[in-house]
Amino acid sequence: MNKKIAVYPGSFDPLTYGHLEIIQRTSKLFDEVIVAVADNLSKKSTFSIKQRLDMISQTTKHLKNVKIKTFKGLLVEFMKKNNAKVIIRGLRAVSDFEYEFQMSLMNRRLYPDIETVFLVPDEKFIFLSSSLVKEVVRLDGDVGEFVPDVVEKQMRKKFKKRGISHSLGKIVKNLD
Ligand code: ADP
């Protein structure tokens, strides 16, 4: 059987309800969805690759046709290896468009068989981004409506730890 496989690549640092909604929409449209978490050395991430994979797998376990994998290097090489021809990206605002447009043309140049499909989230997630959610948690705000529980817990843990080491650093400095 020729399975229709879609790859949804991203940093997912961490996963938000915006990402999750795109995964759900994609899982209805394709036989299989591979969420491809970028292990990108040049882009510093807040969460390790393992933490990001764990959070996604806990949140998507009810979706039986969703797999989670990690990839390094060129996305098109990952697509070829996984026998997938469709890239899924989410479009939130006009500001996403230019970069996404360029990237999709570059990917097509690198591998002409590929199509990029853009999905639009529910408007309640349009303003959501991983970096904005992290900022709210750092400032001790409530993010329960933006990220799943497991993600919120992981974020609180991470930023609390950082907060402590940051404060300890200050104390040590003052003692010097
Ligand atoms: P990247 O570093 O590849 O942009 P992200 O994890 O930020 O990784 O995003 C992965 C994909 O998910 C991108 O296509 C992005 O536009 C999309 N996305 C992120 N947040 C949302 C959201 N709130 N609604 C819809 N799509 C989103």
PDB file of C-alpha atoms and ligand atoms in Angstrom:
ATOM      1  CA  MET A   1       0.000   0.000   0.000  1.00  0.00           C
ATOM      2  CA  ASN A   2       1.212   3.492  -0.791  1.00  0.00           C
ATOM      3  CA  LYS A   3       0.858   5.220   2.565  1.00  0.00           C
ATOM      4  CA  LYS A   4       0.464   9.006   2.538  1.00  0.00           C
ATOM      5  CA  ILE A   5       3.044  10.199   5.042  1.00  0.00           C
ATOM      6  CA  ALA A   6       3.307  13.809   6.208  1.00  0.00           C
ATOM      7  CA  VAL A   7       6.261  15.237   8.123  1.00  0.00           C
ATOM      8  CA  TYR A   8       5.703  18.108  10.537  1.00  0.00           C
ATOM      9  CA  PRO A   9       9.144  19.535  11.328  1.00  0.00           C
ATOM     10  CA  GLY A  10      10.031  22.098  13.964  1.00  0.00           C
ATOM     11  CA  SER A  11      11.928  22.944  17.109  1.00  0.00           C
ATOM     12  CA  PHE A  12       8.988  22.282  19.461  1.00  0.00           C
ATOM     13  CA  ASP A  13      10.909  24.022  22.234  1.00  0.00           C
ATOM     14  CA  PRO A  14       8.476  23.265  23.825  1.00  0.00           C
ATOM     15  CA  LEU A  15       5.253  22.004  22.222  1.00  0.00           C
ATOM     16  CA  THR A  16       2.261  24.364  22.568  1.00  0.00           C
ATOM     17  CA  TYR A  17      -1.447  23.851  21.922  1.00  0.00           C
ATOM     18  CA  GLY A  18      -0.825  25.609  18.578  1.00  0.00           C
ATOM     19  CA  HIS A  19       1.539  22.794  17.520  1.00  0.00           C
ATOM     20  CA  LEU A  20      -0.800  20.169  18.926  1.00  0.00           C
ATOM     21  CA  GLU A  21      -3.718  21.493  16.927  1.00  0.00           C
ATOM     22  CA  ILE A  22      -1.685  21.290  13.707  1.00  0.00           C
ATOM     23  CA  ILE A  23      -0.701  17.695  14.573  1.00  0.00           C
ATOM     24  CA  GLN A  24      -4.360  16.786  15.132  1.00  0.00           C
ATOM     25  CA  ARG A  25      -5.474  18.369  11.872  1.00  0.00           C
ATOM     26  CA  THR A  26      -2.676  16.599   9.987  1.00  0.00           C
ATOM     27  CA  SER A  27      -3.461  13.218  11.527  1.00  0.00           C
ATOM     28  CA  LYS A  28      -6.957  13.442  10.035  1.00  0.00           C
ATOM     29  CA  LEU A  29      -5.626  14.220   6.564  1.00  0.00           C
ATOM     30  CA  PHE A  30      -2.819  11.648   6.223  1.00  0.00           C
ATOM     31  CA  ASP A  31      -2.260   7.940   6.908  1.00  0.00           C
ATOM     32  CA  GLU A  32       0.766   8.727   9.026  1.00  0.00           C
ATOM     33  CA  VAL A  33       2.251  11.864  10.590  1.00  0.00           C
ATOM     34  CA  ILE A  34       5.876  12.097  11.628  1.00  0.00           C
ATOM     35  CA  VAL A  35       6.578  14.929  14.028  1.00  0.00           C
ATOM     36  CA  ALA A  36      10.221  15.667  13.261  1.00  0.00           C
ATOM     37  CA  VAL A  37      12.016  17.411  16.094  1.00  0.00           C
ATOM     38  CA  ALA A  38      15.051  19.339  14.894  1.00  0.00           C
ATOM     39  CA  ASP A  39      18.276  18.554  16.681  1.00  0.00           C
ATOM     40  CA  ASN A  40      19.951  21.693  15.485  1.00  0.00           C
ATOM     41  CA  LEU A  41      23.352  22.546  16.887  1.00  0.00           C
ATOM     42  CA  SER A  42      23.339  26.094  15.573  1.00  0.00           C
ATOM     43  CA  LYS A  43      20.034  26.951  17.282  1.00  0.00           C
ATOM     44  CA  LYS A  44      20.279  26.883  21.055  1.00  0.00           C
ATOM     45  CA  SER A  45      17.259  25.236  22.616  1.00  0.00           C
ATOM     46  CA  THR A  46      15.815  25.544  26.107  1.00  0.00           C
ATOM     47  CA  PHE A  47      14.865  21.861  26.335  1.00  0.00           C
ATOM     48  CA  SER A  48      17.054  18.906  25.400  1.00  0.00           C
ATOM     49  CA  ILE A  49      16.045  16.796  22.455  1.00  0.00           C
ATOM     50  CA  LYS A  50      14.946  14.008  24.826  1.00  0.00           C
ATOM     51  CA  GLN A  51      12.785  16.363  26.898  1.00  0.00           C
ATOM     52  CA  ARG A  52      11.124  17.742  23.751  1.00  0.00           C
ATOM     53  CA  LEU A  53      10.441  14.253  22.388  1.00  0.00           C
ATOM     54  CA  ASP A  54       9.037  13.085  25.749  1.00  0.00           C
ATOM     55  CA  MET A  55       6.652  16.024  26.039  1.00  0.00           C
ATOM     56  CA  ILE A  56       5.341  15.461  22.495  1.00  0.00           C
ATOM     57  CA  SER A  57       4.927  11.716  22.929  1.00  0.00           C
ATOM     58  CA  GLN A  58       3.039  12.101  26.211  1.00  0.00           C
ATOM     59  CA  THR A  59       0.728  14.662  24.629  1.00  0.00           C
ATOM     60  CA  THR A  60       0.012  12.805  21.387  1.00  0.00           C
ATOM     61  CA  LYS A  61      -0.291   9.221  22.613  1.00  0.00           C
ATOM     62  CA  HIS A  62      -4.030   9.198  21.832  1.00  0.00           C
ATOM     63  CA  LEU A  63      -3.285   9.825  18.135  1.00  0.00           C
ATOM     64  CA  LYS A  64      -2.456   6.388  16.795  1.00  0.00           C
ATOM     65  CA  ASN A  65      -1.038   7.448  13.428  1.00  0.00           C
ATOM     66  CA  VAL A  66       1.447   9.946  14.886  1.00  0.00           C
ATOM     67  CA  LYS A  67       5.144   9.058  15.233  1.00  0.00           C
ATOM     68  CA  ILE A  68       7.823  11.234  16.766  1.00  0.00           C
ATOM     69  CA  LYS A  69      11.372  11.283  15.467  1.00  0.00           C
ATOM     70  CA  THR A  70      14.364  13.521  15.633  1.00  0.00           C
ATOM     71  CA  PHE A  71      16.424  14.755  12.704  1.00  0.00           C
ATOM     72  CA  LYS A  72      19.744  16.443  12.115  1.00  0.00           C
ATOM     73  CA  GLY A  73      20.823  18.188   8.947  1.00  0.00           C
ATOM     74  CA  LEU A  74      18.715  18.641   5.858  1.00  0.00           C
ATOM     75  CA  LEU A  75      14.994  18.035   6.165  1.00  0.00           C
ATOM     76  CA  VAL A  76      14.808  16.733   2.596  1.00  0.00           C
ATOM     77  CA  GLU A  77      17.233  13.922   3.466  1.00  0.00           C
ATOM     78  CA  PHE A  78      15.002  12.970   6.396  1.00  0.00           C
ATOM     79  CA  MET A  79      11.995  13.021   4.025  1.00  0.00           C
ATOM     80  CA  LYS A  80      13.705  10.672   1.572  1.00  0.00           C
ATOM     81  CA  LYS A  81      14.737   8.256   4.324  1.00  0.00           C
ATOM     82  CA  ASN A  82      11.181   8.134   5.640  1.00  0.00           C
ATOM     83  CA  ASN A  83       9.569   7.855   2.235  1.00  0.00           C
ATOM     84  CA  ALA A  84       7.570  11.048   2.823  1.00  0.00           C
ATOM     85  CA  LYS A  85       6.705  13.692   0.240  1.00  0.00           C
ATOM     86  CA  VAL A  86       4.646  16.199   2.208  1.00  0.00           C
ATOM     87  CA  ILE A  87       5.970  18.800   4.649  1.00  0.00           C
ATOM     88  CA  ILE A  88       3.442  20.377   6.994  1.00  0.00           C
ATOM     89  CA  ARG A  89       3.969  23.873   8.362  1.00  0.00           C
ATOM     90  CA  GLY A  90       1.692  26.063  10.422  1.00  0.00           C
ATOM     91  CA  LEU A  91       0.926  29.601   9.331  1.00  0.00           C
ATOM     92  CA  ARG A  92      -0.017  32.026  12.053  1.00  0.00           C
ATOM     93  CA  ALA A  93       0.305  35.453  10.537  1.00  0.00           C
ATOM     94  CA  VAL A  94       1.550  37.277   7.484  1.00  0.00           C
ATOM     95  CA  SER A  95       4.881  37.605   9.316  1.00  0.00           C
ATOM     96  CA  ASP A  96       5.407  33.811   9.068  1.00  0.00           C
ATOM     97  CA  PHE A  97       4.754  33.872   5.364  1.00  0.00           C
ATOM     98  CA  GLU A  98       7.931  35.209   3.784  1.00  0.00           C
ATOM     99  CA  TYR A  99      10.292  32.846   5.591  1.00  0.00           C
ATOM    100  CA  GLU A 100       8.024  29.851   5.049  1.00  0.00           C
ATOM    101  CA  PHE A 101       7.618  30.705   1.375  1.00  0.00           C
ATOM    102  CA  GLN A 102      11.393  30.874   0.846  1.00  0.00           C
ATOM    103  CA  MET A 103      11.977  27.668   2.745  1.00  0.00           C
ATOM    104  CA  SER A 104       9.362  25.758   0.793  1.00  0.00           C
ATOM    105  CA  LEU A 105      10.890  26.891  -2.521  1.00  0.00           C
ATOM    106  CA  MET A 106      14.363  25.915  -1.326  1.00  0.00           C
ATOM    107  CA  ASN A 107      13.145  22.490  -0.222  1.00  0.00           C
ATOM    108  CA  ARG A 108      11.456  21.979  -3.574  1.00  0.00           C
ATOM    109  CA  ARG A 109      14.687  22.918  -5.339  1.00  0.00           C
ATOM    110  CA  LEU A 110      16.568  20.371  -3.221  1.00  0.00           C
ATOM    111  CA  TYR A 111      13.974  17.646  -3.745  1.00  0.00           C
ATOM    112  CA  PRO A 112      11.445  18.411  -6.508  1.00  0.00           C
ATOM    113  CA  ASP A 113       8.984  15.674  -5.477  1.00  0.00           C
ATOM    114  CA  ILE A 114       8.181  17.471  -2.249  1.00  0.00           C
ATOM    115  CA  GLU A 115       5.082  19.547  -1.498  1.00  0.00           C
ATOM    116  CA  THR A 116       4.766  21.893   1.471  1.00  0.00           C
ATOM    117  CA  VAL A 117       1.263  22.116   2.877  1.00  0.00           C
ATOM    118  CA  PHE A 118       0.399  25.064   5.101  1.00  0.00           C
ATOM    119  CA  LEU A 119      -2.239  24.662   7.752  1.00  0.00           C
ATOM    120  CA  VAL A 120      -3.890  27.491   9.630  1.00  0.00           C
ATOM    121  CA  PRO A 121      -4.625  26.964  13.319  1.00  0.00           C
ATOM    122  CA  ASP A 122      -7.772  27.873  15.191  1.00  0.00           C
ATOM    123  CA  GLU A 123      -7.668  31.628  15.665  1.00  0.00           C
ATOM    124  CA  LYS A 124      -7.329  31.218  19.408  1.00  0.00           C
ATOM    125  CA  PHE A 125      -3.788  29.891  18.811  1.00  0.00           C
ATOM    126  CA  ILE A 126      -2.720  32.448  16.220  1.00  0.00           C
ATOM    127  CA  PHE A 127      -0.658  34.505  18.673  1.00  0.00           C
ATOM    128  CA  LEU A 128       0.959  31.487  20.360  1.00  0.00           C
ATOM    129  CA  SER A 129       4.653  30.731  20.081  1.00  0.00           C
ATOM    130  CA  SER A 130       7.033  28.662  22.212  1.00  0.00           C
ATOM    131  CA  SER A 131       9.181  31.688  22.956  1.00  0.00           C
ATOM    132  CA  LEU A 132       6.261  33.824  24.124  1.00  0.00           C
ATOM    133  CA  VAL A 133       5.011  31.048  26.419  1.00  0.00           C
ATOM    134  CA  LYS A 134       8.501  30.678  27.929  1.00  0.00           C
ATOM    135  CA  GLU A 135       8.584  34.406  28.576  1.00  0.00           C
ATOM    136  CA  VAL A 136       5.251  34.255  30.428  1.00  0.00           C
ATOM    137  CA  VAL A 137       6.462  31.337  32.593  1.00  0.00           C
ATOM    138  CA  ARG A 138       9.721  33.135  33.386  1.00  0.00           C
ATOM    139  CA  LEU A 139       7.628  36.025  34.656  1.00  0.00           C
ATOM    140  CA  ASP A 140       5.541  33.556  36.673  1.00  0.00           C
ATOM    141  CA  GLY A 141       2.357  33.988  34.609  1.00  0.00           C
ATOM    142  CA  ASP A 142      -0.304  31.345  34.011  1.00  0.00           C
ATOM    143  CA  VAL A 143       0.103  29.380  30.771  1.00  0.00           C
ATOM    144  CA  GLY A 144      -2.474  26.633  31.404  1.00  0.00           C
ATOM    145  CA  GLU A 145      -4.504  27.593  28.348  1.00  0.00           C
ATOM    146  CA  PHE A 146      -1.485  27.641  26.016  1.00  0.00           C
ATOM    147  CA  VAL A 147       0.372  24.396  26.740  1.00  0.00           C
ATOM    148  CA  PRO A 148      -0.512  20.880  27.961  1.00  0.00           C
ATOM    149  CA  ASP A 149       0.005  20.123  31.682  1.00  0.00           C
ATOM    150  CA  VAL A 150       3.185  18.071  31.173  1.00  0.00           C
ATOM    151  CA  VAL A 151       4.749  20.954  29.287  1.00  0.00           C
ATOM    152  CA  GLU A 152       3.770  23.503  31.910  1.00  0.00           C
ATOM    153  CA  LYS A 153       5.288  21.319  34.653  1.00  0.00           C
ATOM    154  CA  GLN A 154       8.540  20.873  32.724  1.00  0.00           C
ATOM    155  CA  MET A 155       8.767  24.602  32.094  1.00  0.00           C
ATOM    156  CA  ARG A 156       8.193  25.490  35.745  1.00  0.00           C
ATOM    157  CA  LYS A 157      10.852  22.953  36.761  1.00  0.00           C
ATOM    158  CA  LYS A 158      13.356  24.287  34.264  1.00  0.00           C
ATOM    159  CA  PHE A 159      12.908  27.960  35.057  1.00  0.00           C
ATOM    160  CA  LYS A 160      12.796  27.399  38.827  1.00  0.00           C
ATOM    161  CA  LYS A 161      16.149  25.613  38.628  1.00  0.00           C
ATOM    162  CA  ARG A 162      17.554  28.427  36.529  1.00  0.00           C
ATOM    163  CA  GLY A 163      16.138  30.971  38.938  1.00  0.00           C
ATOM    164  CA  ILE A 164      17.879  29.290  41.879  1.00  0.00           C
ATOM    165  CA  SER A 165      21.249  28.997  40.151  1.00  0.00           C
ATOM    166  CA  HIS A 166      20.927  32.580  38.922  1.00  0.00           C
ATOM    167  CA  SER A 167      20.213  33.844  42.467  1.00  0.00           C
ATOM    168  CA  LEU A 168      23.011  31.702  43.913  1.00  0.00           C
ATOM    169  CA  GLY A 169      25.356  33.153  41.334  1.00  0.00           C
ATOM    170  CA  LYS A 170      24.404  36.652  42.488  1.00  0.00           C
ATOM    171  CA  ILE A 171      24.919  35.776  46.168  1.00  0.00           C
ATOM    172  CA  VAL A 172      28.344  34.264  45.468  1.00  0.00           C
ATOM    173  CA  LYS A 173      29.260  37.360  43.463  1.00  0.00           C
ATOM    174  CA  ASN A 174      28.210  39.619  46.326  1.00  0.00           C
ATOM    175  CA  LEU A 175      30.303  37.586  48.776  1.00  0.00           C
ATOM    176  CA  ASP A 176      33.410  37.945  46.633  1.00  0.00           C
TER     177      ASP A 176
HETATM  178  P1  ADP B   1      10.710  26.266  13.788  1.00  0.00           P
HETATM  179  O1  ADP B   1      11.990  26.562  14.496  1.00  0.00           O
HETATM  180  O2  ADP B   1      10.856  25.262  12.682  1.00  0.00           O
HETATM  181  O3  ADP B   1       9.937  27.474  13.356  1.00  0.00           O
HETATM  182  P2  ADP B   1       8.601  25.849  15.737  1.00  0.00           P
HETATM  183  O4  ADP B   1       8.495  24.764  16.760  1.00  0.00           O
HETATM  184  O5  ADP B   1       8.636  27.254  16.215  1.00  0.00           O
HETATM  185  O6  ADP B   1       9.870  25.471  14.880  1.00  0.00           O
HETATM  186  O7  ADP B   1       7.403  25.718  14.704  1.00  0.00           O
HETATM  187  C1  ADP B   1       7.169  24.556  13.973  1.00  0.00           C
HETATM  188  C2  ADP B   1       6.004  24.791  13.046  1.00  0.00           C
HETATM  189  O8  ADP B   1       4.821  24.983  13.813  1.00  0.00           O
HETATM  190  C3  ADP B   1       6.122  26.037  12.162  1.00  0.00           C
HETATM  191  O9  ADP B   1       5.513  25.750  10.914  1.00  0.00           O
HETATM  192  C4  ADP B   1       5.320  27.071  12.906  1.00  0.00           C
HETATM  193  O10 ADP B   1       4.810  28.057  12.027  1.00  0.00           O
HETATM  194  C5  ADP B   1       4.214  26.203  13.461  1.00  0.00           C
HETATM  195  N1  ADP B   1       3.593  26.784  14.652  1.00  0.00           N
HETATM  196  C6  ADP B   1       4.192  27.190  15.781  1.00  0.00           C
HETATM  197  N2  ADP B   1       3.287  27.708  16.661  1.00  0.00           N
HETATM  198  C7  ADP B   1       2.091  27.620  16.041  1.00  0.00           C
HETATM  199  C8  ADP B   1       0.764  28.027  16.387  1.00  0.00           C
HETATM  200  N3  ADP B   1       0.484  28.636  17.522  1.00  0.00           N
HETATM  201  N4  ADP B   1      -0.216  27.778  15.496  1.00  0.00           N
HETATM  202  C9  ADP B   1       0.079  27.181  14.318  1.00  0.00           C
HETATM  203  N5  ADP B   1       1.284  26.816  13.911  1.00  0.00           N
HETATM  204  C10 ADP B   1       2.288  27.023  14.766  1.00  0.00           C
END
